[in-house]
Short mmCIF file of C-alpha atoms in Angstrom, two decimals:
data_model
loop_
_atom_site.label_atom_id
_atom_site.label_comp_id
_atom_site.label_asym_id
_atom_site.label_seq_id
_atom_site.Cartn_x
_atom_site.Cartn_y
_atom_site.Cartn_z
CA GLY A 295 -43.57 203.38 173.33
CA ALA A 296 -42.69 204.15 176.92
CA VAL A 297 -42.02 201.08 179.05
CA VAL A 298 -42.41 200.76 182.79
CA SER A 299 -41.27 197.68 184.70
CA GLN A 300 -42.03 196.45 188.18
CA HIS A 301 -40.08 194.07 190.34
CA PRO A 302 -40.94 191.62 191.69
CA SER A 303 -43.99 190.47 189.74
CA ARG A 304 -45.18 188.54 192.76
CA VAL A 305 -43.97 188.23 196.32
CA ILE A 306 -45.01 186.29 199.37
CA CYS A 307 -43.93 187.53 202.78
CA LYS A 308 -44.68 186.71 206.38
CA SER A 309 -46.80 188.92 208.56
CA GLY A 310 -44.73 191.54 210.34
CA THR A 311 -41.99 191.75 207.72
CA SER A 312 -41.39 194.53 205.21
CA VAL A 313 -41.35 194.20 201.45
CA LYS A 314 -40.08 196.57 198.77
CA ILE A 315 -41.53 196.91 195.28
CA GLU A 316 -39.58 198.69 192.55
CA CYS A 317 -40.99 200.66 189.63
CA ARG A 318 -38.67 201.65 186.80
CA SER A 319 -39.13 203.70 183.67
CA LEU A 320 -36.91 201.97 181.11
CA ASP A 321 -36.75 204.41 178.21
CA PHE A 322 -37.83 207.79 179.53
CA GLN A 323 -37.36 210.06 182.52
CA ALA A 324 -40.32 209.79 184.87
CA THR A 325 -40.74 213.07 186.74
CA THR A 326 -43.94 211.81 188.31
CA MET A 327 -44.82 208.30 189.44
CA PHE A 328 -48.07 207.01 190.84
CA TRP A 329 -48.81 203.98 193.02
CA TYR A 330 -52.17 202.22 192.82
CA ARG A 331 -53.71 199.36 194.71
CA GLN A 332 -56.20 196.97 193.13
CA PHE A 333 -58.27 194.44 195.03
CA PRO A 334 -59.61 191.37 193.18
CA LYS A 335 -62.26 192.29 190.62
CA LYS A 336 -62.11 195.91 191.73
CA SER A 337 -60.89 199.13 190.25
CA LEU A 338 -57.55 200.88 190.76
CA MET A 339 -57.30 203.13 193.78
CA LEU A 340 -54.57 205.77 193.83
CA MET A 341 -52.40 205.50 196.92
CA ALA A 342 -49.87 208.25 196.33
CA THR A 343 -48.19 210.52 193.82
CA SER A 344 -44.45 211.05 193.89
CA ASN A 345 -42.31 213.60 192.11
CA GLU A 346 -38.61 213.00 191.70
CA GLY A 347 -36.68 214.41 194.63
CA SER A 348 -39.77 215.34 196.62
CA LYS A 349 -41.86 213.71 199.29
CA ALA A 350 -44.80 211.70 198.07
CA THR A 351 -48.33 213.04 198.31
CA TYR A 352 -50.60 210.42 199.83
CA GLU A 353 -54.32 210.06 199.21
CA GLN A 354 -56.70 210.35 202.09
CA GLY A 355 -56.82 207.19 204.16
CA VAL A 356 -53.42 205.86 203.05
CA GLU A 357 -50.99 205.43 205.93
CA LYS A 358 -47.73 207.23 205.15
CA ASP A 359 -45.75 205.28 207.72
CA LYS A 360 -46.96 201.96 206.43
CA PHE A 361 -46.53 202.58 202.71
CA LEU A 362 -43.17 204.28 202.28
CA ILE A 363 -42.57 205.74 198.84
CA ASN A 364 -39.20 206.90 197.57
CA HIS A 365 -38.63 208.54 194.19
CA ALA A 366 -34.91 209.22 194.34
CA SER A 367 -34.17 209.22 190.62
CA LEU A 368 -35.91 209.97 187.35
CA THR A 369 -36.16 206.27 186.55
CA LEU A 370 -36.90 204.59 189.86
CA SER A 371 -39.58 204.73 192.53
CA THR A 372 -39.97 202.25 195.35
CA LEU A 373 -42.92 201.30 197.51
CA THR A 374 -42.09 199.65 200.83
CA VAL A 375 -44.89 197.98 202.73
CA THR A 376 -43.71 198.03 206.34
CA SER A 377 -44.82 195.51 208.96
CA ALA A 378 -47.06 193.84 206.42
CA HIS A 379 -50.29 192.16 207.49
CA PRO A 380 -52.62 189.83 205.57
CA GLU A 381 -54.97 192.73 204.82
CA ASP A 382 -52.14 194.35 202.84
CA SER A 383 -52.32 191.49 200.36
CA SER A 384 -53.26 193.03 197.06
CA PHE A 385 -52.14 193.87 193.53
CA TYR A 386 -49.95 196.97 193.42
CA ILE A 387 -49.52 198.88 190.16
CA CYS A 388 -47.25 201.81 189.41
CA SER A 389 -47.43 204.27 186.56
CA ALA A 390 -45.11 207.00 185.35
CA SER A 391 -45.31 210.27 183.43
CA GLY A 392 -42.61 212.30 181.78
CA GLN A 393 -41.96 216.02 182.17
CA GLY A 394 -44.91 218.02 180.88
CA GLU A 395 -46.80 214.91 179.84
CA TYR A 396 -50.22 213.92 181.02
CA GLU A 397 -50.24 210.32 179.84
CA GLN A 398 -49.40 207.67 182.41
CA TYR A 399 -47.53 204.53 181.41
CA PHE A 400 -48.36 201.56 183.59
CA GLY A 401 -46.16 198.84 184.98
CA PRO A 402 -47.27 195.20 184.87
CA GLY A 403 -48.11 195.13 188.58
CA THR A 404 -46.92 193.23 191.65
CA ARG A 405 -49.02 190.68 193.47
CA LEU A 406 -48.29 190.80 197.20
CA THR A 407 -49.43 188.00 199.46
CA VAL A 408 -48.88 188.31 203.19
CA THR A 409 -49.18 185.06 205.13
CA ALA B 168 -64.06 215.57 194.03
CA GLN B 169 -64.48 213.94 190.67
CA THR B 170 -66.30 210.65 190.35
CA VAL B 171 -66.54 208.20 187.48
CA THR B 172 -69.41 205.73 187.16
CA GLN B 173 -69.59 202.64 184.98
CA SER B 174 -73.06 201.19 185.38
CA GLN B 175 -72.44 197.91 183.54
CA PRO B 176 -70.46 195.47 185.73
CA GLU B 177 -70.45 192.81 182.99
CA MET B 178 -71.23 192.56 179.30
CA SER B 179 -71.06 189.73 176.84
CA VAL B 180 -71.36 189.76 173.03
CA GLN B 181 -70.62 187.48 170.12
CA GLU B 182 -67.49 187.87 168.08
CA ALA B 183 -67.79 190.44 165.28
CA GLU B 184 -70.65 192.24 167.00
CA THR B 185 -70.54 195.85 168.11
CA VAL B 186 -70.65 196.68 171.81
CA THR B 187 -70.93 199.95 173.69
CA LEU B 188 -69.65 200.48 177.22
CA SER B 189 -71.11 203.31 179.25
CA CYS B 190 -69.34 205.83 181.45
CA THR B 191 -70.52 208.96 183.19
CA TYR B 192 -68.50 211.35 185.29
CA ASP B 193 -69.04 214.26 187.60
CA THR B 194 -66.87 217.36 187.64
CA SER B 195 -67.16 221.11 187.91
CA GLU B 196 -63.99 221.63 185.91
CA ASN B 197 -63.87 222.54 182.24
CA ASN B 198 -60.40 221.36 181.30
CA TYR B 199 -59.81 217.63 181.60
CA TYR B 200 -58.99 214.41 179.79
CA LEU B 201 -60.97 211.20 179.61
CA PHE B 202 -59.54 207.75 178.98
CA TRP B 203 -60.57 204.18 178.39
CA TYR B 204 -58.13 201.55 179.61
CA LYS B 205 -58.21 197.82 178.96
CA GLN B 206 -56.98 195.32 181.55
CA PRO B 207 -56.71 191.79 180.09
CA PRO B 208 -56.15 188.72 182.27
CA SER B 209 -52.44 189.59 182.39
CA ARG B 210 -53.54 192.66 184.40
CA GLN B 211 -51.34 194.99 182.35
CA MET B 212 -53.17 198.30 181.92
CA ILE B 213 -53.40 199.26 178.25
CA LEU B 214 -54.56 202.64 177.00
CA VAL B 215 -57.34 202.17 174.47
CA ILE B 216 -58.35 205.72 173.65
CA ARG B 217 -58.27 209.23 175.08
CA GLN B 218 -60.35 212.36 174.61
CA GLU B 219 -59.45 215.93 175.42
CA ALA B 220 -62.49 217.76 176.80
CA TYR B 221 -61.87 220.85 174.70
CA LYS B 222 -62.16 218.84 171.49
CA GLN B 223 -65.66 218.46 170.13
CA GLN B 224 -64.70 215.72 167.70
CA ASN B 225 -65.01 212.22 169.09
CA ALA B 226 -61.76 210.28 169.28
CA THR B 227 -61.31 207.18 167.13
CA GLU B 228 -58.65 204.48 167.17
CA ASN B 229 -59.26 201.80 164.56
CA ARG B 230 -62.19 199.68 165.85
CA PHE B 231 -62.54 201.80 168.99
CA SER B 232 -64.44 205.06 169.11
CA VAL B 233 -66.02 207.19 171.78
CA ASN B 234 -69.22 209.18 172.08
CA PHE B 235 -68.26 212.19 174.17
CA GLN B 236 -71.20 214.24 175.39
CA LYS B 237 -69.67 217.02 177.49
CA ALA B 238 -72.91 218.62 178.61
CA ALA B 239 -74.27 215.27 179.72
CA LYS B 240 -70.89 214.26 181.18
CA SER B 241 -71.01 211.01 179.29
CA PHE B 242 -68.13 209.16 177.66
CA SER B 243 -69.08 205.82 176.11
CA LEU B 244 -66.77 203.44 174.27
CA LYS B 245 -67.87 201.63 171.13
CA ILE B 246 -66.00 198.55 169.98
CA SER B 247 -66.80 197.55 166.42
CA ASP B 248 -66.19 194.13 164.90
CA SER B 249 -65.34 192.76 168.33
CA GLN B 250 -62.57 190.18 168.57
CA LEU B 251 -61.80 187.46 171.10
CA GLY B 252 -58.74 189.46 172.18
CA ASP B 253 -61.02 192.28 173.28
CA THR B 254 -62.08 190.17 176.26
CA ALA B 255 -60.91 192.16 179.29
CA MET B 256 -61.87 194.56 182.05
CA TYR B 257 -62.44 198.05 180.72
CA PHE B 258 -61.97 201.09 182.91
CA CYS B 259 -63.11 204.61 182.19
CA ALA B 260 -60.86 207.24 183.76
CA PHE B 261 -60.87 210.99 184.36
CA MET B 262 -57.89 213.31 184.68
CA ASN B 263 -58.30 216.87 185.93
CA LEU B 264 -55.60 218.99 184.36
CA ILE B 265 -56.22 221.96 186.61
CA GLN B 266 -54.88 220.13 189.65
CA GLY B 267 -51.58 219.60 187.94
CA ALA B 268 -50.90 216.29 189.63
CA GLN B 269 -52.34 214.38 186.67
CA LYS B 270 -54.23 212.06 188.97
CA LEU B 271 -56.43 209.48 187.31
CA VAL B 272 -59.81 208.67 188.80
CA PHE B 273 -61.10 205.31 187.62
CA GLY B 274 -64.60 203.95 187.28
CA GLN B 275 -65.57 200.60 188.74
CA GLY B 276 -64.88 198.77 185.51
CA THR B 277 -66.88 196.67 183.05
CA ARG B 278 -65.94 193.07 182.44
CA LEU B 279 -66.38 192.42 178.72
CA THR B 280 -66.48 188.91 177.32
CA ILE B 281 -66.36 188.24 173.60
CA ASN B 282 -67.79 184.83 172.78
CA PRO B 283 -66.74 182.81 169.74
#
């Protein structure tokens, strides 16, 4: 089956710094990648959709300048949380879909803690 | 906008029992997919079962089956012969194919505990 990885699995950063999370499709070409945020004991909320080589489409209420998404290749998308604050602490999950496919394959998630 | 509602925040059953998780959704579209995902303590999202709206036959995957009622906009998940490994959060999700972006809209989730 299709495998998606995320790195790092957990990260702690200081308030005001930036942190980058990588999402990779290991055995297929991901034309579309999605970034979700999940608060404790809550559901997944879509933050943005990115297509390879195009600018990401952000959901309403998600700050584009704070959550920078880059999808420069068919196997890699990155989410950069800029000037992180404690309220950005959360579990971030990516998923990926191949060309013409509807099914999303999920990464294992990244736990971000901002101190 | 589509919405997905799971009205059971928590459920608990004994091992080997059958349990049904409820899900309703709201949409004006006719062409869509519905999914049930499992999120165990590891937090890895695992696809349990999917249903294409145009198919009248309910999807089945081993011990997992759905009751898809399109007119009622209901999509429940039945787990038969429940096992300890079924303990997890379960999310119902909707995907509108018309929009083309394949966005998933998730319900609030149901925390299922299987007791020995």
